[in-house]
PDB file of C-alpha atoms and ligand atoms in Angstrom:
ATOM      1  CA  UNK A 204      11.771  24.258  90.497  1.00  0.00           C
ATOM      2  CA  UNK A 205      12.276  20.962  88.923  1.00  0.00           C
ATOM      3  CA  UNK A 206      14.283  20.807  85.692  1.00  0.00           C
ATOM      4  CA  UNK A 207      13.267  18.238  83.464  1.00  0.00           C
ATOM      5  CA  UNK A 208      15.227  14.995  82.552  1.00  0.00           C
ATOM      6  CA  UNK A 209      14.489  13.286  79.495  1.00  0.00           C
ATOM      7  CA  UNK A 210      12.895   9.793  79.920  1.00  0.00           C
ATOM      8  CA  UNK A 211      13.651   8.004  76.251  1.00  0.00           C
ATOM      9  CA  UNK A 212      15.117   9.641  73.153  1.00  0.00           C
ATOM     10  CA  UNK A 213      13.315   8.353  69.598  1.00  0.00           C
ATOM     11  CA  UNK A 214      14.191   8.212  66.788  1.00  0.00           C
ATOM     12  CA  UNK A 215      10.709   7.048  64.432  1.00  0.00           C
ATOM     13  CA  UNK A 216      11.039   4.617  61.405  1.00  0.00           C
ATOM     14  CA  UNK A 217      10.524   5.324  57.569  1.00  0.00           C
ATOM     15  CA  UNK A 218       7.392   4.671  56.402  1.00  0.00           C
ATOM     16  CA  UNK A 219       5.114   5.403  53.553  1.00  0.00           C
ATOM     17  CA  UNK A 220       1.743   8.153  53.282  1.00  0.00           C
ATOM     18  CA  UNK A 221       0.073   9.378  51.098  1.00  0.00           C
ATOM     19  CA  UNK A 222      -0.234   8.502  47.586  1.00  0.00           C
ATOM     20  CA  UNK A 223       3.615   6.910  48.196  1.00  0.00           C
ATOM     21  CA  UNK A 224       5.327  10.264  50.309  1.00  0.00           C
ATOM     22  CA  UNK A 225       8.596   8.600  52.295  1.00  0.00           C
ATOM     23  CA  UNK A 226       8.557  10.058  55.410  1.00  0.00           C
ATOM     24  CA  UNK A 227       9.721   9.251  59.241  1.00  0.00           C
ATOM     25  CA  UNK A 228       7.380   9.141  61.938  1.00  0.00           C
ATOM     26  CA  UNK A 229       8.784   9.761  65.029  1.00  0.00           C
ATOM     27  CA  UNK A 230       5.419   9.830  66.848  1.00  0.00           C
ATOM     28  CA  UNK A 231       2.249   7.217  66.148  1.00  0.00           C
ATOM     29  CA  UNK A 232       5.345   4.510  65.644  1.00  0.00           C
ATOM     30  CA  UNK A 233       5.207   1.460  68.012  1.00  0.00           C
ATOM     31  CA  UNK A 234       8.367   2.996  70.064  1.00  0.00           C
ATOM     32  CA  UNK A 235       6.120   6.064  70.574  1.00  0.00           C
ATOM     33  CA  UNK A 236       2.950   5.517  70.157  1.00  0.00           C
ATOM     34  CA  UNK A 237       1.522   8.593  72.098  1.00  0.00           C
ATOM     35  CA  UNK A 238       2.941  11.038  74.213  1.00  0.00           C
ATOM     36  CA  UNK A 239      -0.724  12.507  75.234  1.00  0.00           C
ATOM     37  CA  UNK A 240      -1.959  15.033  73.634  1.00  0.00           C
ATOM     38  CA  UNK A 241       0.238  14.678  70.766  1.00  0.00           C
ATOM     39  CA  UNK A 242      -0.787  11.398  68.621  1.00  0.00           C
ATOM     40  CA  UNK A 243       1.887  11.875  65.806  1.00  0.00           C
ATOM     41  CA  UNK A 244       4.628  13.427  64.133  1.00  0.00           C
ATOM     42  CA  UNK A 245       6.042  13.107  60.836  1.00  0.00           C
ATOM     43  CA  UNK A 246       9.120  14.316  59.381  1.00  0.00           C
ATOM     44  CA  UNK A 247       9.178  14.719  55.499  1.00  0.00           C
ATOM     45  CA  UNK A 248      12.417  15.631  54.300  1.00  0.00           C
ATOM     46  CA  UNK A 249      14.280  15.129  50.764  1.00  0.00           C
ATOM     47  CA  UNK A 250      15.684  16.762  48.072  1.00  0.00           C
ATOM     48  CA  UNK A 251      14.466  13.693  45.462  1.00  0.00           C
ATOM     49  CA  UNK A 252      11.002  14.509  43.793  1.00  0.00           C
ATOM     50  CA  UNK A 253      10.150  11.055  44.052  1.00  0.00           C
ATOM     51  CA  UNK A 254      10.423  10.991  48.066  1.00  0.00           C
ATOM     52  CA  UNK A 255       6.968  13.772  47.569  1.00  0.00           C
ATOM     53  CA  UNK A 256       5.367  14.600  44.605  1.00  0.00           C
ATOM     54  CA  UNK A 257       2.901  12.294  44.963  1.00  0.00           C
ATOM     55  CA  UNK A 258       1.875  14.187  47.777  1.00  0.00           C
ATOM     56  CA  UNK A 259      -1.537  12.765  50.217  1.00  0.00           C
ATOM     57  CA  UNK A 260      -4.516  13.129  47.869  1.00  0.00           C
ATOM     58  CA  UNK A 261      -8.140  13.231  49.203  1.00  0.00           C
ATOM     59  CA  UNK A 262      -8.213  11.795  52.508  1.00  0.00           C
ATOM     60  CA  UNK A 263     -10.725  11.764  55.923  1.00  0.00           C
ATOM     61  CA  UNK A 264      -9.877  13.030  59.303  1.00  0.00           C
ATOM     62  CA  UNK A 265     -12.222  13.415  62.869  1.00  0.00           C
ATOM     63  CA  UNK A 266     -11.496  14.378  66.502  1.00  0.00           C
ATOM     64  CA  UNK A 267      -8.799  16.325  66.185  1.00  0.00           C
ATOM     65  CA  UNK A 268      -6.248  18.677  64.349  1.00  0.00           C
ATOM     66  CA  UNK A 269      -3.200  18.762  62.373  1.00  0.00           C
ATOM     67  CA  UNK A 270      -0.970  21.419  62.165  1.00  0.00           C
ATOM     68  CA  UNK A 271       2.022  21.022  59.541  1.00  0.00           C
ATOM     69  CA  UNK A 272       4.511  23.296  59.868  1.00  0.00           C
ATOM     70  CA  UNK A 273       6.651  23.824  56.834  1.00  0.00           C
ATOM     71  CA  UNK A 274      10.138  24.397  56.382  1.00  0.00           C
ATOM     72  CA  UNK A 275      11.227  24.932  53.093  1.00  0.00           C
ATOM     73  CA  UNK A 276       9.213  24.260  50.251  1.00  0.00           C
ATOM     74  CA  UNK A 277       5.737  24.860  48.298  1.00  0.00           C
ATOM     75  CA  UNK A 278       2.592  22.829  49.052  1.00  0.00           C
ATOM     76  CA  UNK A 279      -1.134  23.519  48.529  1.00  0.00           C
ATOM     77  CA  UNK A 280      -3.880  22.273  50.488  1.00  0.00           C
ATOM     78  CA  UNK A 281      -7.687  21.784  49.414  1.00  0.00           C
ATOM     79  CA  UNK A 282     -10.456  20.779  50.618  1.00  0.00           C
ATOM     80  CA  UNK A 283     -14.476  18.848  49.687  1.00  0.00           C
ATOM     81  CA  UNK A 284     -15.893  22.777  51.019  1.00  0.00           C
ATOM     82  CA  UNK A 285     -13.846  24.445  48.248  1.00  0.00           C
ATOM     83  CA  UNK A 286     -11.535  25.836  50.739  1.00  0.00           C
ATOM     84  CA  UNK A 287      -7.827  26.131  49.239  1.00  0.00           C
ATOM     85  CA  UNK A 288      -4.392  27.389  51.140  1.00  0.00           C
ATOM     86  CA  UNK A 289      -0.669  27.523  49.863  1.00  0.00           C
ATOM     87  CA  UNK A 290       1.779  26.927  52.437  1.00  0.00           C
ATOM     88  CA  UNK A 291       5.703  28.325  51.911  1.00  0.00           C
ATOM     89  CA  UNK A 292       8.901  27.772  53.481  1.00  0.00           C
ATOM     90  CA  UNK A 293       8.548  28.769  57.292  1.00  0.00           C
ATOM     91  CA  UNK A 294       4.372  28.721  57.596  1.00  0.00           C
ATOM     92  CA  UNK A 295       1.794  26.633  59.826  1.00  0.00           C
ATOM     93  CA  UNK A 296      -0.868  25.477  58.939  1.00  0.00           C
ATOM     94  CA  UNK A 297      -2.490  24.723  61.989  1.00  0.00           C
ATOM     95  CA  UNK A 298      -6.017  22.753  60.591  1.00  0.00           C
ATOM     96  CA  UNK A 299      -8.973  21.756  63.311  1.00  0.00           C
ATOM     97  CA  UNK A 300     -11.089  18.597  61.767  1.00  0.00           C
ATOM     98  CA  UNK A 301     -13.686  18.848  64.452  1.00  0.00           C
ATOM     99  CA  UNK A 302     -16.242  16.798  63.335  1.00  0.00           C
ATOM    100  CA  UNK A 303     -14.952  16.852  59.581  1.00  0.00           C
ATOM    101  CA  UNK A 304     -12.781  17.561  56.862  1.00  0.00           C
ATOM    102  CA  UNK A 305     -12.209  15.446  53.298  1.00  0.00           C
ATOM    103  CA  UNK A 306      -8.913  17.227  51.894  1.00  0.00           C
ATOM    104  CA  UNK A 307      -5.828  17.159  50.119  1.00  0.00           C
ATOM    105  CA  UNK A 308      -2.049  17.873  50.867  1.00  0.00           C
ATOM    106  CA  UNK A 309      -0.078  18.133  47.540  1.00  0.00           C
ATOM    107  CA  UNK A 310       4.034  19.736  46.915  1.00  0.00           C
ATOM    108  CA  UNK A 311       3.162  22.863  44.498  1.00  0.00           C
ATOM    109  CA  UNK A 312       7.372  22.120  43.461  1.00  0.00           C
ATOM    110  CA  UNK A 313       8.923  19.677  40.851  1.00  0.00           C
ATOM    111  CA  UNK A 314      12.092  19.853  42.043  1.00  0.00           C
ATOM    112  CA  UNK A 315      14.602  20.949  44.929  1.00  0.00           C
ATOM    113  CA  UNK A 316      14.221  20.074  48.870  1.00  0.00           C
ATOM    114  CA  UNK A 317      10.709  19.467  50.789  1.00  0.00           C
ATOM    115  CA  UNK A 318      10.743  19.481  54.716  1.00  0.00           C
ATOM    116  CA  UNK A 319       8.405  19.560  57.250  1.00  0.00           C
ATOM    117  CA  UNK A 320       6.629  18.377  60.188  1.00  0.00           C
ATOM    118  CA  UNK A 321       3.312  17.186  60.244  1.00  0.00           C
ATOM    119  CA  UNK A 322       1.801  17.029  63.717  1.00  0.00           C
ATOM    120  CA  UNK A 323      -1.612  15.787  65.022  1.00  0.00           C
ATOM    121  CA  UNK A 324      -3.284  17.324  68.658  1.00  0.00           C
ATOM    122  CA  UNK A 325      -6.027  15.450  69.863  1.00  0.00           C
ATOM    123  CA  UNK A 326      -8.843  17.540  70.873  1.00  0.00           C
ATOM    124  CA  UNK A 327     -10.756  17.515  73.913  1.00  0.00           C
ATOM    125  CA  UNK A 328     -14.164  15.150  74.059  1.00  0.00           C
ATOM    126  CA  UNK A 329     -16.273  18.201  74.433  1.00  0.00           C
ATOM    127  CA  UNK A 330     -14.364  19.563  70.960  1.00  0.00           C
ATOM    128  CA  UNK A 331     -13.930  16.606  68.972  1.00  0.00           C
ATOM    129  CA  UNK A 332     -17.255  17.738  66.536  1.00  0.00           C
ATOM    130  CA  UNK A 333     -17.154  21.308  66.764  1.00  0.00           C
ATOM    131  CA  UNK A 334     -17.155  23.053  63.197  1.00  0.00           C
ATOM    132  CA  UNK A 335     -14.193  22.308  61.074  1.00  0.00           C
ATOM    133  CA  UNK A 336     -11.883  25.375  60.237  1.00  0.00           C
ATOM    134  CA  UNK A 337      -8.344  26.761  59.347  1.00  0.00           C
ATOM    135  CA  UNK A 338      -5.610  28.679  60.484  1.00  0.00           C
ATOM    136  CA  UNK A 339      -3.068  29.457  57.910  1.00  0.00           C
ATOM    137  CA  UNK A 340       0.291  31.078  59.495  1.00  0.00           C
ATOM    138  CA  UNK A 341       2.526  33.002  57.361  1.00  0.00           C
ATOM    139  CA  UNK A 342       5.811  32.897  58.005  1.00  0.00           C
ATOM    140  CA  UNK A 343       6.335  36.902  59.113  1.00  0.00           C
ATOM    141  CA  UNK A 344       3.205  36.373  61.527  1.00  0.00           C
ATOM    142  CA  UNK A 345       5.286  34.045  63.255  1.00  0.00           C
ATOM    143  CA  UNK A 346       7.169  36.779  66.366  1.00  0.00           C
ATOM    144  CA  UNK A 347      10.987  36.111  66.764  1.00  0.00           C
ATOM    145  CA  UNK A 348      13.189  36.353  69.626  1.00  0.00           C
ATOM    146  CA  UNK A 349      16.454  37.404  69.485  1.00  0.00           C
ATOM    147  CA  UNK A 350      19.013  37.199  72.203  1.00  0.00           C
ATOM    148  CA  UNK A 351      22.177  35.347  73.864  1.00  0.00           C
ATOM    149  CA  UNK A 352      22.608  33.357  70.626  1.00  0.00           C
ATOM    150  CA  UNK A 353      19.486  31.911  70.699  1.00  0.00           C
ATOM    151  CA  UNK A 354      16.779  32.219  67.862  1.00  0.00           C
ATOM    152  CA  UNK A 355      13.027  31.156  69.137  1.00  0.00           C
ATOM    153  CA  UNK A 356      10.253  31.568  66.769  1.00  0.00           C
ATOM    154  CA  UNK A 357       6.760  31.183  68.473  1.00  0.00           C
ATOM    155  CA  UNK A 358       4.407  29.388  66.851  1.00  0.00           C
ATOM    156  CA  UNK A 359       2.051  28.914  69.793  1.00  0.00           C
ATOM    157  CA  UNK A 360       1.405  29.768  73.203  1.00  0.00           C
ATOM    158  CA  UNK A 361       4.208  32.327  75.029  1.00  0.00           C
ATOM    159  CA  UNK A 362       7.252  32.906  75.280  1.00  0.00           C
ATOM    160  CA  UNK A 363       9.409  35.082  76.837  1.00  0.00           C
ATOM    161  CA  UNK A 364       5.764  37.208  77.161  1.00  0.00           C
ATOM    162  CA  UNK A 365       5.891  37.211  73.735  1.00  0.00           C
ATOM    163  CA  UNK A 366       2.819  35.240  72.458  1.00  0.00           C
ATOM    164  CA  UNK A 367       2.608  33.536  69.142  1.00  0.00           C
ATOM    165  CA  UNK A 368      -0.355  33.223  66.849  1.00  0.00           C
ATOM    166  CA  UNK A 369      -1.829  29.754  66.278  1.00  0.00           C
ATOM    167  CA  UNK A 370      -4.850  29.094  68.904  1.00  0.00           C
ATOM    168  CA  UNK A 371      -5.708  25.911  70.612  1.00  0.00           C
ATOM    169  CA  UNK A 372      -8.261  24.170  72.345  1.00  0.00           C
ATOM    170  CA  UNK A 373      -5.980  23.521  75.234  1.00  0.00           C
ATOM    171  CA  UNK A 374      -2.338  24.868  75.984  1.00  0.00           C
ATOM    172  CA  UNK A 375      -0.062  24.146  73.325  1.00  0.00           C
ATOM    173  CA  UNK A 376       3.598  25.740  74.021  1.00  0.00           C
ATOM    174  CA  UNK A 377       5.433  24.656  69.786  1.00  0.00           C
ATOM    175  CA  UNK A 378       8.373  27.017  69.808  1.00  0.00           C
ATOM    176  CA  UNK A 379      11.281  27.018  66.716  1.00  0.00           C
ATOM    177  CA  UNK A 380      14.394  27.179  68.664  1.00  0.00           C
ATOM    178  CA  UNK A 381      18.107  28.320  67.086  1.00  0.00           C
ATOM    179  CA  UNK A 382      21.034  28.052  69.757  1.00  0.00           C
ATOM    180  CA  UNK A 383      24.420  29.237  68.523  1.00  0.00           C
ATOM    181  CA  UNK A 384      27.808  27.706  69.891  1.00  0.00           C
ATOM    182  CA  UNK A 385      27.224  27.594  73.863  1.00  0.00           C
ATOM    183  CA  UNK A 386      23.767  28.996  73.712  1.00  0.00           C
ATOM    184  CA  UNK A 387      21.403  28.282  76.046  1.00  0.00           C
ATOM    185  CA  UNK A 388      17.556  27.585  76.211  1.00  0.00           C
ATOM    186  CA  UNK A 389      15.241  27.781  79.205  1.00  0.00           C
ATOM    187  CA  UNK A 390      10.914  27.242  79.516  1.00  0.00           C
ATOM    188  CA  UNK A 391       9.262  27.109  82.598  1.00  0.00           C
ATOM    189  CA  UNK A 392       6.488  24.217  82.221  1.00  0.00           C
ATOM    190  CA  UNK A 393       3.288  23.491  84.242  1.00  0.00           C
ATOM    191  CA  UNK A 394       3.698  19.486  85.530  1.00  0.00           C
ATOM    192  CA  UNK A 395       0.375  19.016  84.114  1.00  0.00           C
ATOM    193  CA  UNK A 396       2.146  19.314  80.583  1.00  0.00           C
ATOM    194  CA  UNK A 397       3.468  16.646  78.701  1.00  0.00           C
ATOM    195  CA  UNK A 398       6.384  17.580  76.470  1.00  0.00           C
ATOM    196  CA  UNK A 399       9.151  16.626  73.898  1.00  0.00           C
ATOM    197  CA  UNK A 400      11.871  18.567  71.861  1.00  0.00           C
ATOM    198  CA  UNK A 401      13.488  17.312  68.049  1.00  0.00           C
ATOM    199  CA  UNK A 402      16.406  18.360  67.406  1.00  0.00           C
ATOM    200  CA  UNK A 403      16.937  18.710  63.618  1.00  0.00           C
ATOM    201  CA  UNK A 404      20.445  20.300  63.338  1.00  0.00           C
ATOM    202  CA  UNK A 405      23.206  19.977  65.172  1.00  0.00           C
ATOM    203  CA  UNK A 406      22.744  18.275  68.717  1.00  0.00           C
ATOM    204  CA  UNK A 407      21.547  19.585  72.081  1.00  0.00           C
ATOM    205  CA  UNK A 408      21.648  18.931  75.566  1.00  0.00           C
ATOM    206  CA  UNK A 409      19.122  18.365  77.933  1.00  0.00           C
ATOM    207  CA  UNK A 410      18.594  19.376  81.963  1.00  0.00           C
ATOM    208  CA  UNK A 411      21.120  18.961  84.762  1.00  0.00           C
ATOM    209  CA  UNK A 412      21.899  15.576  83.059  1.00  0.00           C
ATOM    210  CA  UNK A 413      22.982  16.904  80.200  1.00  0.00           C
ATOM    211  CA  UNK A 414      21.720  13.975  78.309  1.00  0.00           C
ATOM    212  CA  UNK A 415      23.009  14.710  75.027  1.00  0.00           C
ATOM    213  CA  UNK A 416      19.902  14.627  72.129  1.00  0.00           C
ATOM    214  CA  UNK A 417      21.652  14.756  68.560  1.00  0.00           C
ATOM    215  CA  UNK A 418      19.909  16.058  65.190  1.00  0.00           C
ATOM    216  CA  UNK A 419      17.451  13.298  64.262  1.00  0.00           C
ATOM    217  CA  UNK A 420      16.354  11.900  67.324  1.00  0.00           C
ATOM    218  CA  UNK A 421      13.109  13.279  69.739  1.00  0.00           C
ATOM    219  CA  UNK A 422      12.744  13.423  73.493  1.00  0.00           C
ATOM    220  CA  UNK A 423      10.482  13.376  75.821  1.00  0.00           C
ATOM    221  CA  UNK A 424      10.250  14.851  78.582  1.00  0.00           C
ATOM    222  CA  UNK A 425       9.626  14.043  82.344  1.00  0.00           C
ATOM    223  CA  UNK A 426       8.322  14.797  84.993  1.00  0.00           C
ATOM    224  CA  UNK A 427       9.150  18.571  86.436  1.00  0.00           C
ATOM    225  CA  UNK A 428       8.092  22.377  85.992  1.00  0.00           C
ATOM    226  CA  UNK A 429      11.053  23.223  84.111  1.00  0.00           C
ATOM    227  CA  UNK A 430      13.026  22.488  80.627  1.00  0.00           C
ATOM    228  CA  UNK A 431      16.676  23.384  80.115  1.00  0.00           C
ATOM    229  CA  UNK A 432      18.771  23.209  77.167  1.00  0.00           C
ATOM    230  CA  UNK A 433      22.322  24.262  76.120  1.00  0.00           C
ATOM    231  CA  UNK A 434      23.908  23.659  72.580  1.00  0.00           C
ATOM    232  CA  UNK A 435      27.914  22.809  72.204  1.00  0.00           C
ATOM    233  CA  UNK A 436      30.916  24.759  70.220  1.00  0.00           C
ATOM    234  CA  UNK A 437      28.547  23.090  66.999  1.00  0.00           C
ATOM    235  CA  UNK A 438      25.484  25.011  67.500  1.00  0.00           C
ATOM    236  CA  UNK A 439      21.947  22.447  67.589  1.00  0.00           C
ATOM    237  CA  UNK A 440      18.251  23.569  66.372  1.00  0.00           C
ATOM    238  CA  UNK A 441      15.444  22.064  67.892  1.00  0.00           C
ATOM    239  CA  UNK A 442      11.260  22.524  67.475  1.00  0.00           C
ATOM    240  CA  UNK A 443       9.796  22.029  71.164  1.00  0.00           C
ATOM    241  CA  UNK A 444       6.240  20.811  71.896  1.00  0.00           C
ATOM    242  CA  UNK A 445       4.362  20.954  74.833  1.00  0.00           C
ATOM    243  CA  UNK A 446       0.662  20.179  75.099  1.00  0.00           C
ATOM    244  CA  UNK A 447      -1.994  19.365  78.335  1.00  0.00           C
ATOM    245  CA  UNK A 448      -2.593  15.691  78.763  1.00  0.00           C
ATOM    246  CA  UNK A 449      -6.310  15.412  78.009  1.00  0.00           C
ATOM    247  CA  UNK A 450      -6.414  11.697  79.593  1.00  0.00           C
ATOM    248  CA  UNK A 451      -9.471  10.567  77.839  1.00  0.00           C
ATOM    249  CA  UNK A 452      -9.703   7.263  76.501  1.00  0.00           C
ATOM    250  CA  UNK A 453      -8.151   7.569  73.101  1.00  0.00           C
ATOM    251  CA  UNK A 454      -9.946   5.623  69.910  1.00  0.00           C
ATOM    252  CA  UNK A 455      -7.513   4.936  66.496  1.00  0.00           C
ATOM    253  CA  UNK A 456      -9.084   4.095  63.129  1.00  0.00           C
ATOM    254  CA  UNK A 457      -6.667   5.434  60.512  1.00  0.00           C
ATOM    255  CA  UNK A 458      -7.692   9.382  60.419  1.00  0.00           C
ATOM    256  CA  UNK A 459     -10.252   8.863  62.456  1.00  0.00           C
ATOM    257  CA  UNK A 460      -9.380   9.661  66.533  1.00  0.00           C
ATOM    258  CA  UNK A 461     -12.322   9.247  68.736  1.00  0.00           C
ATOM    259  CA  UNK A 462     -12.691   8.438  72.536  1.00  0.00           C
ATOM    260  CA  UNK A 463     -14.598   5.372  71.386  1.00  0.00           C
ATOM    261  CA  UNK A 464     -14.495   2.292  68.953  1.00  0.00           C
ATOM    262  CA  UNK A 465     -18.696   3.152  68.358  1.00  0.00           C
ATOM    263  CA  UNK A 466     -17.335   6.768  67.768  1.00  0.00           C
ATOM    264  CA  UNK A 467     -14.485   5.848  65.236  1.00  0.00           C
ATOM    265  CA  UNK A 468     -17.224   2.847  63.570  1.00  0.00           C
ATOM    266  CA  UNK A 469     -19.677   6.203  62.915  1.00  0.00           C
ATOM    267  CA  UNK A 470     -16.745   8.442  61.388  1.00  0.00           C
ATOM    268  CA  UNK A 471     -15.710   5.484  58.772  1.00  0.00           C
ATOM    269  CA  UNK A 472     -19.900   5.072  57.464  1.00  0.00           C
ATOM    270  CA  UNK A 473     -20.628   9.464  57.821  1.00  0.00           C
ATOM    271  CA  UNK A 474     -17.099   9.010  55.235  1.00  0.00           C
ATOM    272  CA  UNK A 475     -19.086   5.881  53.029  1.00  0.00           C
ATOM    273  CA  UNK A 476     -22.085   7.951  53.463  1.00  0.00           C
ATOM    274  CA  UNK A 477     -20.627  10.744  52.215  1.00  0.00           C
ATOM    275  CA  UNK A 478     -22.140  12.679  55.476  1.00  0.00           C
ATOM    276  CA  UNK A 479     -18.551  12.988  57.049  1.00  0.00           C
ATOM    277  CA  UNK A 480     -18.177  16.680  56.389  1.00  0.00           C
ATOM    278  CA  UNK A 481     -21.666  18.039  56.164  1.00  0.00           C
TER     279      UNK A 481
HETATM  280 CO1  LIG B 635      -4.248  15.163  55.998  1.00  0.00          CO
END
């Protein structure tokens, strides 16, 4: 057994996206541009409507998946084909943009807290132009394993023999883990998976070196086949992500992530010509 140690700790940067949503970009920033297959991780968390009310009006995507986990609040999703979905506290939308989607993501509240995460998961070359589709997963469909002061919500992948509802093109483990005082968490993670944790409450210690990861920090895991964490007296909570490395060339252009610059150019042309999602 080789327990993974923390390779890098990342704070992310404050930025603005959509029509003026203030958020923190944790993956996809100069500090951590990419953690194959994860292209981006944004945290939006605010009690002030001015930070989120502008939302994300109509915009395109091609070549990857967006996974939105809404911890608190209400959002409405619409696409150019007339599909509509509603995200509520604790729910997940796993969207496969595939060959093309034009959608909007707008808050359905004018006060109170909005708190959520959007993760971009790259698609393997052979699935980049797959048929777009959605998995709308309400909070009550996400299984929870509770034992020894540890609560694990399983969004995708398998934890302790329990399988999460989201289906993905490559193996992805996505868990939301809460540890009470002095509780611990352990999960086998094959060598071909990249992984990270993002601490969103309290503090956790990672690996045999017990590297401290405080609230608001992402820890990139090094090589190994197991991830081990523990919490101190104050407890802690974190998102746990691991995904199989694609090891394919990446060409990014705004909302499009392809394998070559030519394919990105084609995506812009298809969008301009109104055929991106046809
Ligand atoms: Co979008």
